[in-house]
mmCIF file with all atom_site columns, C-alpha atoms in Angstrom:
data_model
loop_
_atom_site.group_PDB
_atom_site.id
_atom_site.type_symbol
_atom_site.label_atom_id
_atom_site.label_alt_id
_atom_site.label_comp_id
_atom_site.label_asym_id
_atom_site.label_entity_id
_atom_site.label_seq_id
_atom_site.pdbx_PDB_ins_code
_atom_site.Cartn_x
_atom_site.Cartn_y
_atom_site.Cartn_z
_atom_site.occupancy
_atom_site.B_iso_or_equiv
_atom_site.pdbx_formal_charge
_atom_site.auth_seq_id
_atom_site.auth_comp_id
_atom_site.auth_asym_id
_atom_site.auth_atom_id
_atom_site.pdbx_PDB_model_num
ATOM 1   C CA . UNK A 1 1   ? -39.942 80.997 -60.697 1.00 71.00 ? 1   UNK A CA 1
ATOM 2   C CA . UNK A 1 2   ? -37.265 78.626 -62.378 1.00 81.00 ? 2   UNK A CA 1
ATOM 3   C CA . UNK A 1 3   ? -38.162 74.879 -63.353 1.00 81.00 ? 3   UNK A CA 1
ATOM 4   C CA . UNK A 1 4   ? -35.352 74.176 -60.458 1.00 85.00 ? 4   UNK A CA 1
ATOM 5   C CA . UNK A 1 5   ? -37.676 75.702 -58.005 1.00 88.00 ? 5   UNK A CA 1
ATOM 6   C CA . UNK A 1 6   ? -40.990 74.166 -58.904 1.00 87.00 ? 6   UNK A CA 1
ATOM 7   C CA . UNK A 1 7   ? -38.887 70.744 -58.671 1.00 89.00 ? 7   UNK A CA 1
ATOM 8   C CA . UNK A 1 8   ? -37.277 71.043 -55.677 1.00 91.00 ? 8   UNK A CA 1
ATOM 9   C CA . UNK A 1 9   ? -40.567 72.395 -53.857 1.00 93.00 ? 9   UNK A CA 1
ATOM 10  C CA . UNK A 1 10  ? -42.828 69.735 -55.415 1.00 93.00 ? 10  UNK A CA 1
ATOM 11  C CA . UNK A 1 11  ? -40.437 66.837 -55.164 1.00 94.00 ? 11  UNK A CA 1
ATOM 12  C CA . UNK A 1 12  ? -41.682 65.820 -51.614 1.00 95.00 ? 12  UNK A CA 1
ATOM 13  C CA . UNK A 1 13  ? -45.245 65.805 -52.636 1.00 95.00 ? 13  UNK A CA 1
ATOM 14  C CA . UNK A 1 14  ? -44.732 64.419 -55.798 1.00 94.00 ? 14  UNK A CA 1
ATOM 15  C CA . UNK A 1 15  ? -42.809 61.239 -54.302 1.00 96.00 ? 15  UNK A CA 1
ATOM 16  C CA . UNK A 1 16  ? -46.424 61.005 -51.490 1.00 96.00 ? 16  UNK A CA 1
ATOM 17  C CA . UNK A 1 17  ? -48.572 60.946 -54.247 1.00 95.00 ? 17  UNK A CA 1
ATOM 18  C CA . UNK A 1 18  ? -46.392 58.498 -56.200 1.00 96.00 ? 18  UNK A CA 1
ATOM 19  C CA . UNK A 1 19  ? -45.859 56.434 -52.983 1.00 96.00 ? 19  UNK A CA 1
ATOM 20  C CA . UNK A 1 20  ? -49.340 56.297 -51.938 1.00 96.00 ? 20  UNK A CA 1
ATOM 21  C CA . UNK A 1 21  ? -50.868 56.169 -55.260 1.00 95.00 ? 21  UNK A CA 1
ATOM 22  C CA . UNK A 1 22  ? -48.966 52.775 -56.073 1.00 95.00 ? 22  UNK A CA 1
ATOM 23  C CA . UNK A 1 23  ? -48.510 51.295 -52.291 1.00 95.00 ? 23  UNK A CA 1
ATOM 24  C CA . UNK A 1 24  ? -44.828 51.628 -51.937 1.00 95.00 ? 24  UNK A CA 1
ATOM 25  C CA . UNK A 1 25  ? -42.434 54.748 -51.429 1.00 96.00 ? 25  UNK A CA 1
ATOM 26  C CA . UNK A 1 26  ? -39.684 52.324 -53.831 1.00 96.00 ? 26  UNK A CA 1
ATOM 27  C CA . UNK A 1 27  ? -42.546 51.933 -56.530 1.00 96.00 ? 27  UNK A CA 1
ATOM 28  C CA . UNK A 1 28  ? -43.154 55.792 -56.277 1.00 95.00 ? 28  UNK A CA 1
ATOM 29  C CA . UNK A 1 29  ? -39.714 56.916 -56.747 1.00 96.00 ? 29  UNK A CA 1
ATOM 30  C CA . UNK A 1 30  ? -39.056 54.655 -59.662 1.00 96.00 ? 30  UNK A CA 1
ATOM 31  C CA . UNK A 1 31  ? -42.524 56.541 -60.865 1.00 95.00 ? 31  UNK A CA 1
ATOM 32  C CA . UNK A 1 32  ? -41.034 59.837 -60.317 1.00 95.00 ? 32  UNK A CA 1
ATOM 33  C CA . UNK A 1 33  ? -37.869 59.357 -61.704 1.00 94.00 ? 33  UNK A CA 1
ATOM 34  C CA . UNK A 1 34  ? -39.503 58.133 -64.836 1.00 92.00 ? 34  UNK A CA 1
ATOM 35  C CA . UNK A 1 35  ? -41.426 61.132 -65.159 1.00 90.00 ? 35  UNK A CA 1
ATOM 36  C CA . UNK A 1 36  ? -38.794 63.709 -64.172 1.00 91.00 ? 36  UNK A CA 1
ATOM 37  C CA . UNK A 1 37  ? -36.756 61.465 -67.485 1.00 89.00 ? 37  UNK A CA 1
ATOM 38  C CA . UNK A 1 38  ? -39.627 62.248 -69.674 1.00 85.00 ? 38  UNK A CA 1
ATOM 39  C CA . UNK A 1 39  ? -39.511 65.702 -68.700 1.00 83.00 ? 39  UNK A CA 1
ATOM 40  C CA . UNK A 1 40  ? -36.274 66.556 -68.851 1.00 83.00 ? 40  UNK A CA 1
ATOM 41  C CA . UNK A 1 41  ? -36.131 65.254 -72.396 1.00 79.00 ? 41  UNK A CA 1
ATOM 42  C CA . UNK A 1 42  ? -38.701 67.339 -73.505 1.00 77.00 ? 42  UNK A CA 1
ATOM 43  C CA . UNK A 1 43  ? -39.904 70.094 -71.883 1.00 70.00 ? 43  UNK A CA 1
ATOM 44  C CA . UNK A 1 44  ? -37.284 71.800 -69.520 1.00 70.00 ? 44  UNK A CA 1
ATOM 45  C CA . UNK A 1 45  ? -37.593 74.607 -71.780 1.00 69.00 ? 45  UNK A CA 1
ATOM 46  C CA . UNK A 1 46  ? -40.691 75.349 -71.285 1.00 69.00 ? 46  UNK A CA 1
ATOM 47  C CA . UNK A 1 47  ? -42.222 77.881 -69.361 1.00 74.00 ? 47  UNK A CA 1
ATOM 48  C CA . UNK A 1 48  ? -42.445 76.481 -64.997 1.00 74.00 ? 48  UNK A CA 1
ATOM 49  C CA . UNK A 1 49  ? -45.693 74.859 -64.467 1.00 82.00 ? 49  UNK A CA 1
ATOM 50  C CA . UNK A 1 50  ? -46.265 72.011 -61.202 1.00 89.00 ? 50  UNK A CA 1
ATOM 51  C CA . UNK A 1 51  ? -48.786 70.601 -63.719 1.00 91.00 ? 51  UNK A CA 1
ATOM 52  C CA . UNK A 1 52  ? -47.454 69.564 -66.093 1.00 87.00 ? 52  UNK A CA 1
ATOM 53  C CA . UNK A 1 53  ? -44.927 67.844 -63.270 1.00 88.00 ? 53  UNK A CA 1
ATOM 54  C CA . UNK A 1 54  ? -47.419 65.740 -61.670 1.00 94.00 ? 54  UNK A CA 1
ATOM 55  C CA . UNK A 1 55  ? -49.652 65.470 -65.540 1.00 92.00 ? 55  UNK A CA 1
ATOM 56  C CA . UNK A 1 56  ? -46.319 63.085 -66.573 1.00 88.00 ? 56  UNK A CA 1
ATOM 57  C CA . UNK A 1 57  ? -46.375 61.227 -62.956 1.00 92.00 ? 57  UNK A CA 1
ATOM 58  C CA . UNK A 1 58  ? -49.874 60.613 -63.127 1.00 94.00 ? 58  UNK A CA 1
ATOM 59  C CA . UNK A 1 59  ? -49.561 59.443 -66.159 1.00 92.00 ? 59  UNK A CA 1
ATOM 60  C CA . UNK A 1 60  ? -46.709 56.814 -65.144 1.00 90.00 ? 60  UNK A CA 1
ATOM 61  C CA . UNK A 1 61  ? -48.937 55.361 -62.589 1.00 93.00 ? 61  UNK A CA 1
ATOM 62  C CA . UNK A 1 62  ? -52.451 55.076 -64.040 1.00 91.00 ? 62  UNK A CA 1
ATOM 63  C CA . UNK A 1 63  ? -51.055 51.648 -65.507 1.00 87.00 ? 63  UNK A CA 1
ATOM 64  C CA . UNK A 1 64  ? -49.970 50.440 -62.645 1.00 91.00 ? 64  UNK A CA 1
ATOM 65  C CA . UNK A 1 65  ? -51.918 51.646 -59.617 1.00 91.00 ? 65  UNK A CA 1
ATOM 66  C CA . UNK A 1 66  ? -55.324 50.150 -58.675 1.00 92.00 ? 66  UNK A CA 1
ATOM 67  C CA . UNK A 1 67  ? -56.991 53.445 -57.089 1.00 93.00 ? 67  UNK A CA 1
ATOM 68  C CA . UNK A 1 68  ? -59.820 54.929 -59.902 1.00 94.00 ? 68  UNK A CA 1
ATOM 69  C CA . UNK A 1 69  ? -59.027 58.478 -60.833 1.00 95.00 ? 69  UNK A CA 1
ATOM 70  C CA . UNK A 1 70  ? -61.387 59.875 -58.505 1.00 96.00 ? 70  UNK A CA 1
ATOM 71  C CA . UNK A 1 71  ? -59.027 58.643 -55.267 1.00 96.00 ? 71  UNK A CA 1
ATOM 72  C CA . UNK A 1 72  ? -56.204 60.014 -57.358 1.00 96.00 ? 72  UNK A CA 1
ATOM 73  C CA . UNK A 1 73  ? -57.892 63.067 -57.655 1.00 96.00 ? 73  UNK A CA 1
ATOM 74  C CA . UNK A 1 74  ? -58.485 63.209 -53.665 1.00 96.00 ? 74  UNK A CA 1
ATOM 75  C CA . UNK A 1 75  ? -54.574 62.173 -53.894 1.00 95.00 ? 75  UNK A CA 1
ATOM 76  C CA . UNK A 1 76  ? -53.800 65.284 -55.802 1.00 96.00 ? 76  UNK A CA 1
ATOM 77  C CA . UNK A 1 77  ? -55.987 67.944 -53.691 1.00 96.00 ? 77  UNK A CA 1
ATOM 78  C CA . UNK A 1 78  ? -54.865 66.812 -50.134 1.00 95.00 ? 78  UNK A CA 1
ATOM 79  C CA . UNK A 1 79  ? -51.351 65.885 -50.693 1.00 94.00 ? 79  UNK A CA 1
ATOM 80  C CA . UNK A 1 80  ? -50.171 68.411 -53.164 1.00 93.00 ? 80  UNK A CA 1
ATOM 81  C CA . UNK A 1 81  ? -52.412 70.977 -52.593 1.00 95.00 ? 81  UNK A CA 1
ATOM 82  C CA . UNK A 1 82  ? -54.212 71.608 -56.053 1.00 96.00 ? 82  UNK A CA 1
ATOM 83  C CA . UNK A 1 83  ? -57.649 72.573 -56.680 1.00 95.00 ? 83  UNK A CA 1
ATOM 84  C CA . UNK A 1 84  ? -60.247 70.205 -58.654 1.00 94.00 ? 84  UNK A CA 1
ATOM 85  C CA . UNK A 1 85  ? -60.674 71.603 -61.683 1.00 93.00 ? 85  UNK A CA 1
ATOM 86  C CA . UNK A 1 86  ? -56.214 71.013 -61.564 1.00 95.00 ? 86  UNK A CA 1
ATOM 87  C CA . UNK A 1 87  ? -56.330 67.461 -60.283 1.00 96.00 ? 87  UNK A CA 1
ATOM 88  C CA . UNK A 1 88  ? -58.852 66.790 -62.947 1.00 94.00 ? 88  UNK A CA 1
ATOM 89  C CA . UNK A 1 89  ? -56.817 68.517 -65.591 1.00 93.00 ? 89  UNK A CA 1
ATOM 90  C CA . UNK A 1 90  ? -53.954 65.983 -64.274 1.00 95.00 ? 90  UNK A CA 1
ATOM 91  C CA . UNK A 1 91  ? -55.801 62.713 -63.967 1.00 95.00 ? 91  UNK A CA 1
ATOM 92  C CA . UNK A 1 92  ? -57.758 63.254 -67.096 1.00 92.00 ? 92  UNK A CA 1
ATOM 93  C CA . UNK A 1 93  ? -54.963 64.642 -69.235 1.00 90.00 ? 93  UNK A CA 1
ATOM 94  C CA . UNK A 1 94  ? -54.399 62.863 -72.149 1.00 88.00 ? 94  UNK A CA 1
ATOM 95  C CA . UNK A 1 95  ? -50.992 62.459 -73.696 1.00 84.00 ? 95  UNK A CA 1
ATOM 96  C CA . UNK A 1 96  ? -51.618 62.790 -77.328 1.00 84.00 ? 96  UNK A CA 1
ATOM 97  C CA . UNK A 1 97  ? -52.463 66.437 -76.518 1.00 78.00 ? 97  UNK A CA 1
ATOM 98  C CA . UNK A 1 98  ? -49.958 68.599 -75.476 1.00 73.00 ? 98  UNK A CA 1
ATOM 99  C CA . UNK A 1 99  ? -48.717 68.869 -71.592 1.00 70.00 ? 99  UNK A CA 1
ATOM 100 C CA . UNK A 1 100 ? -48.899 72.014 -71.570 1.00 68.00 ? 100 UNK A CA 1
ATOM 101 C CA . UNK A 1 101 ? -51.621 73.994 -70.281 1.00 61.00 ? 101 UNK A CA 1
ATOM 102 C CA . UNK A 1 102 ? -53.336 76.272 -72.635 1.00 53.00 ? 102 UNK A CA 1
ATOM 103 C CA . UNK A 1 103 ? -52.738 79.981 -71.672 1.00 43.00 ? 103 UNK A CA 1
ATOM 104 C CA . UNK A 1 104 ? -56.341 80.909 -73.335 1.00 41.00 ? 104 UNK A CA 1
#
């Protein structure tokens, strides 16, 4: 599967999470946007992963959301579908390590 396609088939959920993770579908697009940017910039040529998609929007709206991780995390499993040890790797990822996952 091509970045293109793990975009264009996480898009919608990415923009819910955003949305509802900072109270307003504007707010959550700007937050998307900004981490599509950042992503584009660095790692398009990388191999396709929907983590590290939603690791860079997370990270754009811990600073600005109110909800603790763990609502994030309930974010992540119900409106994008991933499983908890993924929404933790997402809400608890921290950017001075790499974004991508670890293949080992």
């Amino acid at each position: 599967m091509s970045w293109i396609n793990v975009i264009s088939s996480e898009l919608p959920r990415m923009r819910l999470y955003a949305s509802a993770s900072l109270g307003s579908p504007v707010d959550g697009d700007l937050a998307v946007e900004e981490a599509l940017g950042a992503f584009f910039i660095t790692y398009l040529p990388g191999k396709p992963d929907r983590i590290v998609l939603f690791r860079l929007l997370d990270l754009g709206i811990r600073s600005t959301t109110a909800m603790t991780d763990a609502e994030r995390e309930e974010l992540l499993k119900h409106v994008a579908g991933f499983d908890p040890s993924e929404t933790g790797d997402i809400v608890e990822w921290d950017p001075t390590r790499s974004l991508m996952r670890s293949t080992g």
